[in-house]
Amino acid sequence: MENYYPLQVAKKHVNKYQQGYPLLHKEWMMNWSKKITESTLLKLVSPTGEFIAYGYAGKQNKGDGWLFSFEKKAPSLLDNLRARLKEAIEIRQTYFADETTTAFRLFNGEGDGFGGLTIDYYDGFLLLQWYSLGLYEFKKELLPHLFDLPFVKGIYEKRRFEQEEAADQEDFVGGEKAPEPLLVKENGMTFAVYLDDGWMTGIFLDQKDVRRELSLGLTAGKTVLNTFSYTGAFSVAALYGGAVHTTSVDAAKRTIAKTREQFEVNHLDSAAQTIVVEDVFQYFKYALRKGKQFDVVICDPPSFARTKKTTFQVASDYPELLRQLIPLTATGGTMIVSTNYAGFGMKAFKKMIHSVCQEETRAYRITQDFSLPTDFRTTKAFPEGNYLKVVMIQFD
Ligand code: SAH
């Protein structure tokens, strides 16, 4: 049996953990000590010594480790992780069977019962994202199991925790190397992705339901403004949906080449679309001056961003962003606003939207909302894990 450090949780947090809350916060513990280092195995108990759960120590931005088994029988961390992974694969068989979708989340950390690691499937290639050194230390033992999976051609990884060594280590782990770009499918659309090119791959898989909705005709005959457009994935979906024209705006220099590439791999004429490299707040001033309006306006900012001209923080600046977007939305038009900021839930996001829209003289109504797609499995015990909020608002 592996050795588990007995960790006593303060009385007022016992209930939360007994109900399955999986994230460890050291300040909620009575005896967190220096003896606990990355990857120490932990046994969480109540102040009276009653068993609650098993976990491991792993510092990440959210907390200090994860609980992975609420069953009293002492488990092995790796056996547990392998069992959760097996279940995760089983319940995603519909994704494997769907030939029109070859990229999806295969394992969603705590949502699949084991926090600290996510695995995305990109047409035979796995992209592992490790959120703490604590779990990363089990990598060597987990890898053979992953390479044994019949659908795995090659493996890449991103280390999303603070590291002492220079961060220029390779993302390629082993097996076959993926082509660059690797072309994946999502609901019949094609996306060019790069598994070894910085933090992002070219597509955010968590927005698949929104892209699908766009592609199914929401944008038919419409003009579309896509702000914070990154590689223009929403613009691609809008064109599949019959949009007559898209304008994609993003401050990053890579935008033009990346967005053109997404259009081209879908045999869409990139020269017929507008791609603007500019701070969105500068672009708004220009568009307002020119009296530009769009039938569909998409807004998907990062939680925090700094450009040469502006600093944007979702928590405080989203209302102002909305105020600037509304005048650019045509009569009868739709705004699609999104955030992945975990600091507030859908209810608070909608409340913010209502408070801004009520300042306007135009009537509006919320027509639809979206959160994470089913492959980004979440658990009720950890509602913060359901971070995505996308709301569609129609204006008169
Ligand atoms: N909507 C995109 C993902 C957006 S990622 C998609 O579906 O794929 C966030 C993007 O916002 C990044 O590409 C970043 O370059 C851009 N960004 C951040 N601050 C910005 C600003 N002030 N103006 C324009 N783009 C900005």
PDB file of N, CA and C in Angstrom, residues 160-256:
ATOM      1  N   ARG A 160       1.486  23.401 -17.676  1.00  0.00           N
ATOM      2  CA  ARG A 160       0.845  24.647 -17.246  1.00  0.00           C
ATOM      3  C   ARG A 160       1.067  24.893 -15.755  1.00  0.00           C
ATOM      4  N   PHE A 161       2.320  24.753 -15.344  1.00  0.00           N
ATOM      5  CA  PHE A 161       2.656  25.070 -13.947  1.00  0.00           C
ATOM      6  C   PHE A 161       4.007  25.754 -13.970  1.00  0.00           C
ATOM      7  N   GLU A 162       4.313  26.446 -12.879  1.00  0.00           N
ATOM      8  CA  GLU A 162       5.588  27.171 -12.817  1.00  0.00           C
ATOM      9  C   GLU A 162       6.745  26.187 -12.774  1.00  0.00           C
ATOM     10  N   GLN A 163       7.768  26.475 -13.598  1.00  0.00           N
ATOM     11  CA  GLN A 163       8.895  25.555 -13.650  1.00  0.00           C
ATOM     12  C   GLN A 163      10.183  26.305 -13.399  1.00  0.00           C
ATOM     13  N   GLU A 164      11.114  25.633 -12.741  1.00  0.00           N
ATOM     14  CA  GLU A 164      12.388  26.302 -12.480  1.00  0.00           C
ATOM     15  C   GLU A 164      13.275  26.320 -13.716  1.00  0.00           C
ATOM     16  N   GLU A 165      13.257  25.227 -14.473  1.00  0.00           N
ATOM     17  CA  GLU A 165      14.108  25.177 -15.672  1.00  0.00           C
ATOM     18  C   GLU A 165      13.531  26.095 -16.751  1.00  0.00           C
ATOM     19  N   ALA A 166      14.388  26.435 -17.703  1.00  0.00           N
ATOM     20  CA  ALA A 166      13.939  27.276 -18.804  1.00  0.00           C
ATOM     21  C   ALA A 166      12.739  26.606 -19.480  1.00  0.00           C
ATOM     22  N   ALA A 167      11.781  27.424 -19.877  1.00  0.00           N
ATOM     23  CA  ALA A 167      10.529  26.860 -20.400  1.00  0.00           C
ATOM     24  C   ALA A 167      10.596  26.527 -21.890  1.00  0.00           C
ATOM     25  N   ASP A 168      11.838  26.331 -22.416  1.00  0.00           N
ATOM     26  CA  ASP A 168      11.906  26.077 -23.853  1.00  0.00           C
ATOM     27  C   ASP A 168      11.937  24.577 -24.171  1.00  0.00           C
ATOM     28  N   GLN A 169      11.470  23.779 -23.210  1.00  0.00           N
ATOM     29  CA  GLN A 169      11.435  22.348 -23.489  1.00  0.00           C
ATOM     30  C   GLN A 169      10.408  22.076 -24.578  1.00  0.00           C
ATOM     31  N   GLU A 170      10.651  20.991 -25.268  1.00  0.00           N
ATOM     32  CA  GLU A 170       9.760  20.596 -26.358  1.00  0.00           C
ATOM     33  C   GLU A 170       8.402  20.133 -25.863  1.00  0.00           C
ATOM     34  N   ASP A 171       7.383  20.292 -26.686  1.00  0.00           N
ATOM     35  CA  ASP A 171       6.055  19.785 -26.338  1.00  0.00           C
ATOM     36  C   ASP A 171       5.846  18.361 -26.855  1.00  0.00           C
ATOM     37  N   PHE A 172       6.720  17.921 -27.788  1.00  0.00           N
ATOM     38  CA  PHE A 172       6.580  16.567 -28.328  1.00  0.00           C
ATOM     39  C   PHE A 172       7.073  15.545 -27.306  1.00  0.00           C
ATOM     40  N   VAL A 173       6.258  14.530 -27.024  1.00  0.00           N
ATOM     41  CA  VAL A 173       6.629  13.530 -26.009  1.00  0.00           C
ATOM     42  C   VAL A 173       7.126  12.243 -26.648  1.00  0.00           C
ATOM     43  N   GLY A 174       6.428  11.776 -27.683  1.00  0.00           N
ATOM     44  CA  GLY A 174       6.879  10.546 -28.326  1.00  0.00           C
ATOM     45  C   GLY A 174       5.873   9.997 -29.312  1.00  0.00           C
ATOM     46  N   GLY A 175       6.247   8.874 -29.932  1.00  0.00           N
ATOM     47  CA  GLY A 175       5.402   8.295 -30.969  1.00  0.00           C
ATOM     48  C   GLY A 175       5.663   9.007 -32.295  1.00  0.00           C
ATOM     49  N   GLU A 176       4.654   9.066 -33.128  1.00  0.00           N
ATOM     50  CA  GLU A 176       4.770   9.769 -34.414  1.00  0.00           C
ATOM     51  C   GLU A 176       4.627  11.259 -34.194  1.00  0.00           C
ATOM     52  N   LYS A 177       5.315  12.075 -35.032  1.00  0.00           N
ATOM     53  CA  LYS A 177       5.082  13.521 -34.960  1.00  0.00           C
ATOM     54  C   LYS A 177       3.880  13.879 -35.818  1.00  0.00           C
ATOM     55  N   ALA A 178       3.111  14.838 -35.364  1.00  0.00           N
ATOM     56  CA  ALA A 178       1.938  15.269 -36.128  1.00  0.00           C
ATOM     57  C   ALA A 178       2.375  16.152 -37.287  1.00  0.00           C
ATOM     58  N   PRO A 179       1.660  16.078 -38.427  1.00  0.00           N
ATOM     59  CA  PRO A 179       1.968  17.021 -39.506  1.00  0.00           C
ATOM     60  C   PRO A 179       1.731  18.455 -39.041  1.00  0.00           C
ATOM     61  N   GLU A 180       2.395  19.423 -39.684  1.00  0.00           N
ATOM     62  CA  GLU A 180       2.190  20.827 -39.351  1.00  0.00           C
ATOM     63  C   GLU A 180       1.772  21.595 -40.587  1.00  0.00           C
ATOM     64  N   PRO A 181       0.541  22.059 -40.702  1.00  0.00           N
ATOM     65  CA  PRO A 181      -0.493  21.877 -39.691  1.00  0.00           C
ATOM     66  C   PRO A 181      -1.107  20.480 -39.744  1.00  0.00           C
ATOM     67  N   LEU A 182      -1.713  20.111 -38.624  1.00  0.00           N
ATOM     68  CA  LEU A 182      -2.536  18.907 -38.564  1.00  0.00           C
ATOM     69  C   LEU A 182      -3.974  19.361 -38.851  1.00  0.00           C
ATOM     70  N   LEU A 183      -4.622  18.726 -39.831  1.00  0.00           N
ATOM     71  CA  LEU A 183      -5.993  19.132 -40.164  1.00  0.00           C
ATOM     72  C   LEU A 183      -6.981  18.247 -39.408  1.00  0.00           C
ATOM     73  N   VAL A 184      -7.797  18.879 -38.577  1.00  0.00           N
ATOM     74  CA  VAL A 184      -8.813  18.115 -37.834  1.00  0.00           C
ATOM     75  C   VAL A 184     -10.196  18.563 -38.283  1.00  0.00           C
ATOM     76  N   LYS A 185     -11.177  17.732 -37.989  1.00  0.00           N
ATOM     77  CA  LYS A 185     -12.560  18.049 -38.357  1.00  0.00           C
ATOM     78  C   LYS A 185     -13.400  18.267 -37.121  1.00  0.00           C
ATOM     79  N   GLU A 186     -14.351  19.176 -37.253  1.00  0.00           N
ATOM     80  CA  GLU A 186     -15.323  19.383 -36.179  1.00  0.00           C
ATOM     81  C   GLU A 186     -16.663  19.673 -36.832  1.00  0.00           C
ATOM     82  N   ASN A 187     -17.604  18.775 -36.643  1.00  0.00           N
ATOM     83  CA  ASN A 187     -18.913  18.894 -37.275  1.00  0.00           C
ATOM     84  C   ASN A 187     -18.802  19.252 -38.760  1.00  0.00           C
ATOM     85  N   GLY A 188     -17.879  18.596 -39.413  1.00  0.00           N
ATOM     86  CA  GLY A 188     -17.735  18.760 -40.855  1.00  0.00           C
ATOM     87  C   GLY A 188     -16.861  19.932 -41.286  1.00  0.00           C
ATOM     88  N   MET A 189     -16.531  20.822 -40.358  1.00  0.00           N
ATOM     89  CA  MET A 189     -15.619  21.925 -40.691  1.00  0.00           C
ATOM     90  C   MET A 189     -14.185  21.446 -40.484  1.00  0.00           C
ATOM     91  N   THR A 190     -13.236  22.089 -41.172  1.00  0.00           N
ATOM     92  CA  THR A 190     -11.834  21.691 -41.016  1.00  0.00           C
ATOM     93  C   THR A 190     -11.073  22.781 -40.263  1.00  0.00           C
ATOM     94  N   PHE A 191     -10.195  22.387 -39.379  1.00  0.00           N
ATOM     95  CA  PHE A 191      -9.356  23.374 -38.695  1.00  0.00           C
ATOM     96  C   PHE A 191      -7.900  22.932 -38.715  1.00  0.00           C
ATOM     97  N   ALA A 192      -7.028  23.908 -38.979  1.00  0.00           N
ATOM     98  CA  ALA A 192      -5.583  23.655 -38.982  1.00  0.00           C
ATOM     99  C   ALA A 192      -5.081  23.862 -37.566  1.00  0.00           C
ATOM    100  N   VAL A 193      -4.443  22.833 -37.007  1.00  0.00           N
ATOM    101  CA  VAL A 193      -3.901  22.999 -35.657  1.00  0.00           C
ATOM    102  C   VAL A 193      -2.407  22.663 -35.628  1.00  0.00           C
ATOM    103  N   TYR A 194      -1.733  23.251 -34.655  1.00  0.00           N
ATOM    104  CA  TYR A 194      -0.303  23.035 -34.441  1.00  0.00           C
ATOM    105  C   TYR A 194      -0.128  22.609 -32.985  1.00  0.00           C
ATOM    106  N   LEU A 195       0.365  21.398 -32.773  1.00  0.00           N
ATOM    107  CA  LEU A 195       0.431  20.900 -31.396  1.00  0.00           C
ATOM    108  C   LEU A 195       1.706  21.351 -30.675  1.00  0.00           C
ATOM    109  N   ASP A 196       2.651  21.892 -31.433  1.00  0.00           N
ATOM    110  CA  ASP A 196       3.930  22.279 -30.829  1.00  0.00           C
ATOM    111  C   ASP A 196       4.280  23.717 -31.199  1.00  0.00           C
ATOM    112  N   ASP A 197       3.371  24.630 -30.897  1.00  0.00           N
ATOM    113  CA  ASP A 197       3.582  26.020 -31.296  1.00  0.00           C
ATOM    114  C   ASP A 197       3.039  26.945 -30.200  1.00  0.00           C
ATOM    115  N   GLY A 198       3.669  26.905 -29.032  1.00  0.00           N
ATOM    116  CA  GLY A 198       3.248  27.793 -27.937  1.00  0.00           C
ATOM    117  C   GLY A 198       2.066  27.227 -27.171  1.00  0.00           C
ATOM    118  N   TRP A 199       1.369  28.116 -26.469  1.00  0.00           N
ATOM    119  CA  TRP A 199       0.318  27.680 -25.542  1.00  0.00           C
ATOM    120  C   TRP A 199      -0.948  27.210 -26.232  1.00  0.00           C
ATOM    121  N   MET A 200      -1.200  27.750 -27.425  1.00  0.00           N
ATOM    122  CA  MET A 200      -2.498  27.483 -28.052  1.00  0.00           C
ATOM    123  C   MET A 200      -2.292  26.684 -29.337  1.00  0.00           C
ATOM    124  N   THR A 201      -3.309  25.939 -29.726  1.00  0.00           N
ATOM    125  CA  THR A 201      -3.133  25.047 -30.880  1.00  0.00           C
ATOM    126  C   THR A 201      -3.739  25.591 -32.165  1.00  0.00           C
ATOM    127  N   GLY A 202      -4.535  26.673 -32.057  1.00  0.00           N
ATOM    128  CA  GLY A 202      -5.205  27.194 -33.246  1.00  0.00           C
ATOM    129  C   GLY A 202      -6.711  27.070 -33.129  1.00  0.00           C
ATOM    130  N   ILE A 203      -7.163  26.216 -32.213  1.00  0.00           N
ATOM    131  CA  ILE A 203      -8.606  26.081 -32.004  1.00  0.00           C
ATOM    132  C   ILE A 203      -8.887  25.861 -30.518  1.00  0.00           C
ATOM    133  N   PHE A 204      -9.950  26.501 -30.055  1.00  0.00           N
ATOM    134  CA  PHE A 204     -10.405  26.260 -28.678  1.00  0.00           C
ATOM    135  C   PHE A 204     -11.548  25.271 -28.753  1.00  0.00           C
ATOM    136  N   LEU A 205     -11.260  24.033 -28.349  1.00  0.00           N
ATOM    137  CA  LEU A 205     -12.244  22.954 -28.520  1.00  0.00           C
ATOM    138  C   LEU A 205     -13.519  23.170 -27.699  1.00  0.00           C
ATOM    139  N   ASP A 206     -13.421  23.996 -26.643  1.00  0.00           N
ATOM    140  CA  ASP A 206     -14.608  24.173 -25.778  1.00  0.00           C
ATOM    141  C   ASP A 206     -15.730  24.981 -26.445  1.00  0.00           C
ATOM    142  N   GLN A 207     -15.449  25.611 -27.577  1.00  0.00           N
ATOM    143  CA  GLN A 207     -16.478  26.420 -28.247  1.00  0.00           C
ATOM    144  C   GLN A 207     -17.187  25.641 -29.354  1.00  0.00           C
ATOM    145  N   LYS A 208     -17.077  24.317 -29.372  1.00  0.00           N
ATOM    146  CA  LYS A 208     -17.631  23.581 -30.518  1.00  0.00           C
ATOM    147  C   LYS A 208     -19.131  23.755 -30.669  1.00  0.00           C
ATOM    148  N   ASP A 209     -19.884  23.855 -29.567  1.00  0.00           N
ATOM    149  CA  ASP A 209     -21.343  23.990 -29.695  1.00  0.00           C
ATOM    150  C   ASP A 209     -21.724  25.337 -30.324  1.00  0.00           C
ATOM    151  N   VAL A 210     -20.958  26.355 -30.009  1.00  0.00           N
ATOM    152  CA  VAL A 210     -21.248  27.686 -30.563  1.00  0.00           C
ATOM    153  C   VAL A 210     -20.907  27.702 -32.058  1.00  0.00           C
ATOM    154  N   ARG A 211     -19.770  27.116 -32.423  1.00  0.00           N
ATOM    155  CA  ARG A 211     -19.418  27.041 -33.854  1.00  0.00           C
ATOM    156  C   ARG A 211     -20.480  26.248 -34.610  1.00  0.00           C
ATOM    157  N   ARG A 212     -20.956  25.187 -33.988  1.00  0.00           N
ATOM    158  CA  ARG A 212     -21.965  24.363 -34.646  1.00  0.00           C
ATOM    159  C   ARG A 212     -23.230  25.188 -34.901  1.00  0.00           C
ATOM    160  N   GLU A 213     -23.647  25.920 -33.881  1.00  0.00           N
ATOM    161  CA  GLU A 213     -24.852  26.746 -34.007  1.00  0.00           C
ATOM    162  C   GLU A 213     -24.676  27.769 -35.140  1.00  0.00           C
ATOM    163  N   LEU A 214     -23.493  28.388 -35.199  1.00  0.00           N
ATOM    164  CA  LEU A 214     -23.234  29.362 -36.276  1.00  0.00           C
ATOM    165  C   LEU A 214     -23.325  28.666 -37.633  1.00  0.00           C
ATOM    166  N   SER A 215     -22.745  27.482 -37.709  1.00  0.00           N
ATOM    167  CA  SER A 215     -22.651  26.798 -39.004  1.00  0.00           C
ATOM    168  C   SER A 215     -24.001  26.267 -39.477  1.00  0.00           C
ATOM    169  N   LEU A 216     -24.959  26.169 -38.546  1.00  0.00           N
ATOM    170  CA  LEU A 216     -26.251  25.597 -38.922  1.00  0.00           C
ATOM    171  C   LEU A 216     -27.219  26.626 -39.494  1.00  0.00           C
ATOM    172  N   GLY A 217     -26.753  27.860 -39.687  1.00  0.00           N
ATOM    173  CA  GLY A 217     -27.622  28.789 -40.395  1.00  0.00           C
ATOM    174  C   GLY A 217     -27.980  30.061 -39.666  1.00  0.00           C
ATOM    175  N   LEU A 218     -27.515  30.195 -38.430  1.00  0.00           N
ATOM    176  CA  LEU A 218     -27.770  31.430 -37.681  1.00  0.00           C
ATOM    177  C   LEU A 218     -27.286  32.662 -38.446  1.00  0.00           C
ATOM    178  N   THR A 219     -26.247  32.467 -39.254  1.00  0.00           N
ATOM    179  CA  THR A 219     -25.641  33.612 -39.934  1.00  0.00           C
ATOM    180  C   THR A 219     -26.041  33.699 -41.410  1.00  0.00           C
ATOM    181  N   ALA A 220     -27.006  32.899 -41.835  1.00  0.00           N
ATOM    182  CA  ALA A 220     -27.363  32.876 -43.272  1.00  0.00           C
ATOM    183  C   ALA A 220     -27.748  34.259 -43.773  1.00  0.00           C
ATOM    184  N   GLY A 221     -27.051  34.700 -44.818  1.00  0.00           N
ATOM    185  CA  GLY A 221     -27.350  35.997 -45.430  1.00  0.00           C
ATOM    186  C   GLY A 221     -26.906  37.188 -44.594  1.00  0.00           C
ATOM    187  N   LYS A 222     -26.108  36.950 -43.571  1.00  0.00           N
ATOM    188  CA  LYS A 222     -25.760  38.015 -42.616  1.00  0.00           C
ATOM    189  C   LYS A 222     -24.298  38.458 -42.729  1.00  0.00           C
ATOM    190  N   THR A 223     -24.068  39.685 -42.235  1.00  0.00           N
ATOM    191  CA  THR A 223     -22.682  40.145 -42.080  1.00  0.00           C
ATOM    192  C   THR A 223     -22.253  39.880 -40.641  1.00  0.00           C
ATOM    193  N   VAL A 224     -20.972  39.549 -40.472  1.00  0.00           N
ATOM    194  CA  VAL A 224     -20.495  39.112 -39.153  1.00  0.00           C
ATOM    195  C   VAL A 224     -19.236  39.868 -38.746  1.00  0.00           C
ATOM    196  N   LEU A 225     -19.237  40.378 -37.512  1.00  0.00           N
ATOM    197  CA  LEU A 225     -18.025  40.948 -36.928  1.00  0.00           C
ATOM    198  C   LEU A 225     -17.549  39.995 -35.835  1.00  0.00           C
ATOM    199  N   ASN A 226     -16.328  39.490 -35.983  1.00  0.00           N
ATOM    200  CA  ASN A 226     -15.754  38.540 -35.018  1.00  0.00           C
ATOM    201  C   ASN A 226     -14.609  39.243 -34.295  1.00  0.00           C
ATOM    202  N   THR A 227     -14.851  39.639 -33.032  1.00  0.00           N
ATOM    203  CA  THR A 227     -13.798  40.356 -32.303  1.00  0.00           C
ATOM    204  C   THR A 227     -13.031  39.391 -31.402  1.00  0.00           C
ATOM    205  N   PHE A 228     -11.763  39.704 -31.121  1.00  0.00           N
ATOM    206  CA  PHE A 228     -10.841  38.784 -30.427  1.00  0.00           C
ATOM    207  C   PHE A 228     -10.848  37.456 -31.202  1.00  0.00           C
ATOM    208  N   SER A 229     -10.601  37.550 -32.470  1.00  0.00           N
ATOM    209  CA  SER A 229     -10.920  36.436 -33.385  1.00  0.00           C
ATOM    210  C   SER A 229      -9.878  35.324 -33.404  1.00  0.00           C
ATOM    211  N   TYR A 230      -8.649  35.566 -32.902  1.00  0.00           N
ATOM    212  CA  TYR A 230      -7.577  34.552 -32.865  1.00  0.00           C
ATOM    213  C   TYR A 230      -7.362  33.971 -34.271  1.00  0.00           C
ATOM    214  N   THR A 231      -7.656  32.703 -34.536  1.00  0.00           N
ATOM    215  CA  THR A 231      -7.435  32.181 -35.895  1.00  0.00           C
ATOM    216  C   THR A 231      -8.713  32.261 -36.743  1.00  0.00           C
ATOM    217  N   GLY A 232      -9.732  32.926 -36.210  1.00  0.00           N
ATOM    218  CA  GLY A 232     -10.950  33.121 -37.010  1.00  0.00           C
ATOM    219  C   GLY A 232     -11.882  31.917 -37.072  1.00  0.00           C
ATOM    220  N   ALA A 233     -11.805  31.046 -36.075  1.00  0.00           N
ATOM    221  CA  ALA A 233     -12.638  29.831 -36.111  1.00  0.00           C
ATOM    222  C   ALA A 233     -14.140  30.168 -36.166  1.00  0.00           C
ATOM    223  N   PHE A 234     -14.553  31.205 -35.440  1.00  0.00           N
ATOM    224  CA  PHE A 234     -15.974  31.591 -35.500  1.00  0.00           C
ATOM    225  C   PHE A 234     -16.328  32.134 -36.889  1.00  0.00           C
ATOM    226  N   SER A 235     -15.381  32.801 -37.538  1.00  0.00           N
ATOM    227  CA  SER A 235     -15.650  33.335 -38.887  1.00  0.00           C
ATOM    228  C   SER A 235     -15.842  32.175 -39.870  1.00  0.00           C
ATOM    229  N   VAL A 236     -15.009  31.154 -39.726  1.00  0.00           N
ATOM    230  CA  VAL A 236     -15.155  29.960 -40.574  1.00  0.00           C
ATOM    231  C   VAL A 236     -16.551  29.367 -40.392  1.00  0.00           C
ATOM    232  N   ALA A 237     -16.957  29.183 -39.118  1.00  0.00           N
ATOM    233  CA  ALA A 237     -18.269  28.586 -38.835  1.00  0.00           C
ATOM    234  C   ALA A 237     -19.388  29.466 -39.410  1.00  0.00           C
ATOM    235  N   ALA A 238     -19.234  30.777 -39.291  1.00  0.00           N
ATOM    236  CA  ALA A 238     -20.254  31.700 -39.805  1.00  0.00           C
ATOM    237  C   ALA A 238     -20.388  31.564 -41.318  1.00  0.00           C
ATOM    238  N   LEU A 239     -19.258  31.361 -42.006  1.00  0.00           N
ATOM    239  CA  LEU A 239     -19.326  31.200 -43.477  1.00  0.00           C
ATOM    240  C   LEU A 239     -19.992  29.881 -43.849  1.00  0.00           C
ATOM    241  N   TYR A 240     -19.722  28.835 -43.066  1.00  0.00           N
ATOM    242  CA  TYR A 240     -20.442  27.565 -43.290  1.00  0.00           C
ATOM    243  C   TYR A 240     -21.943  27.789 -43.133  1.00  0.00           C
ATOM    244  N   GLY A 241     -22.292  28.689 -42.205  1.00  0.00           N
ATOM    245  CA  GLY A 241     -23.699  28.969 -41.947  1.00  0.00           C
ATOM    246  C   GLY A 241     -24.324  29.904 -42.965  1.00  0.00           C
ATOM    247  N   GLY A 242     -23.543  30.322 -43.968  1.00  0.00           N
ATOM    248  CA  GLY A 242     -24.114  31.132 -45.038  1.00  0.00           C
ATOM    249  C   GLY A 242     -23.911  32.628 -44.889  1.00  0.00           C
ATOM    250  N   ALA A 243     -22.990  33.050 -44.018  1.00  0.00           N
ATOM    251  CA  ALA A 243     -22.720  34.486 -43.867  1.00  0.00           C
ATOM    252  C   ALA A 243     -22.290  35.076 -45.204  1.00  0.00           C
ATOM    253  N   VAL A 244     -22.702  36.323 -45.487  1.00  0.00           N
ATOM    254  CA  VAL A 244     -22.275  36.942 -46.749  1.00  0.00           C
ATOM    255  C   VAL A 244     -20.897  37.568 -46.625  1.00  0.00           C
ATOM    256  N   HIS A 245     -20.512  37.957 -45.399  1.00  0.00           N
ATOM    257  CA  HIS A 245     -19.185  38.544 -45.224  1.00  0.00           C
ATOM    258  C   HIS A 245     -18.778  38.484 -43.759  1.00  0.00           C
ATOM    259  N   THR A 246     -17.486  38.228 -43.508  1.00  0.00           N
ATOM    260  CA  THR A 246     -16.989  38.234 -42.128  1.00  0.00           C
ATOM    261  C   THR A 246     -15.855  39.251 -41.983  1.00  0.00           C
ATOM    262  N   THR A 247     -15.809  39.886 -40.812  1.00  0.00           N
ATOM    263  CA  THR A 247     -14.693  40.759 -40.458  1.00  0.00           C
ATOM    264  C   THR A 247     -14.120  40.209 -39.156  1.00  0.00           C
ATOM    265  N   SER A 248     -12.844  39.830 -39.182  1.00  0.00           N
ATOM    266  CA  SER A 248     -12.203  39.254 -37.993  1.00  0.00           C
ATOM    267  C   SER A 248     -11.188  40.250 -37.461  1.00  0.00           C
ATOM    268  N   VAL A 249     -11.272  40.567 -36.170  1.00  0.00           N
ATOM    269  CA  VAL A 249     -10.366  41.564 -35.590  1.00  0.00           C
ATOM    270  C   VAL A 249      -9.628  40.966 -34.399  1.00  0.00           C
ATOM    271  N   ASP A 250      -8.295  41.089 -34.438  1.00  0.00           N
ATOM    272  CA  ASP A 250      -7.471  40.605 -33.319  1.00  0.00           C
ATOM    273  C   ASP A 250      -6.170  41.403 -33.317  1.00  0.00           C
ATOM    274  N   ALA A 251      -5.649  41.671 -32.119  1.00  0.00           N
ATOM    275  CA  ALA A 251      -4.459  42.512 -32.005  1.00  0.00           C
ATOM    276  C   ALA A 251      -3.160  41.783 -32.367  1.00  0.00           C
ATOM    277  N   ALA A 252      -3.172  40.453 -32.390  1.00  0.00           N
ATOM    278  CA  ALA A 252      -1.924  39.718 -32.595  1.00  0.00           C
ATOM    279  C   ALA A 252      -1.498  39.708 -34.067  1.00  0.00           C
ATOM    280  N   LYS A 253      -0.187  39.859 -34.272  1.00  0.00           N
ATOM    281  CA  LYS A 253       0.342  39.919 -35.644  1.00  0.00           C
ATOM    282  C   LYS A 253       0.066  38.645 -36.443  1.00  0.00           C
ATOM    283  N   ARG A 254       0.034  37.512 -35.767  1.00  0.00           N
ATOM    284  CA  ARG A 254      -0.166  36.227 -36.449  1.00  0.00           C
ATOM    285  C   ARG A 254      -1.535  36.141 -37.134  1.00  0.00           C
ATOM    286  N   THR A 255      -2.439  37.072 -36.762  1.00  0.00           N
ATOM    287  CA  THR A 255      -3.857  36.939 -37.139  1.00  0.00           C
ATOM    288  C   THR A 255      -4.091  36.726 -38.630  1.00  0.00           C
ATOM    289  N   ILE A 256      -3.427  37.525 -39.462  1.00  0.00           N
ATOM    290  CA  ILE A 256      -3.736  37.443 -40.896  1.00  0.00           C
ATOM    291  C   ILE A 256      -3.398  36.063 -41.448  1.00  0.00           C
TER     292      ILE A 256
END
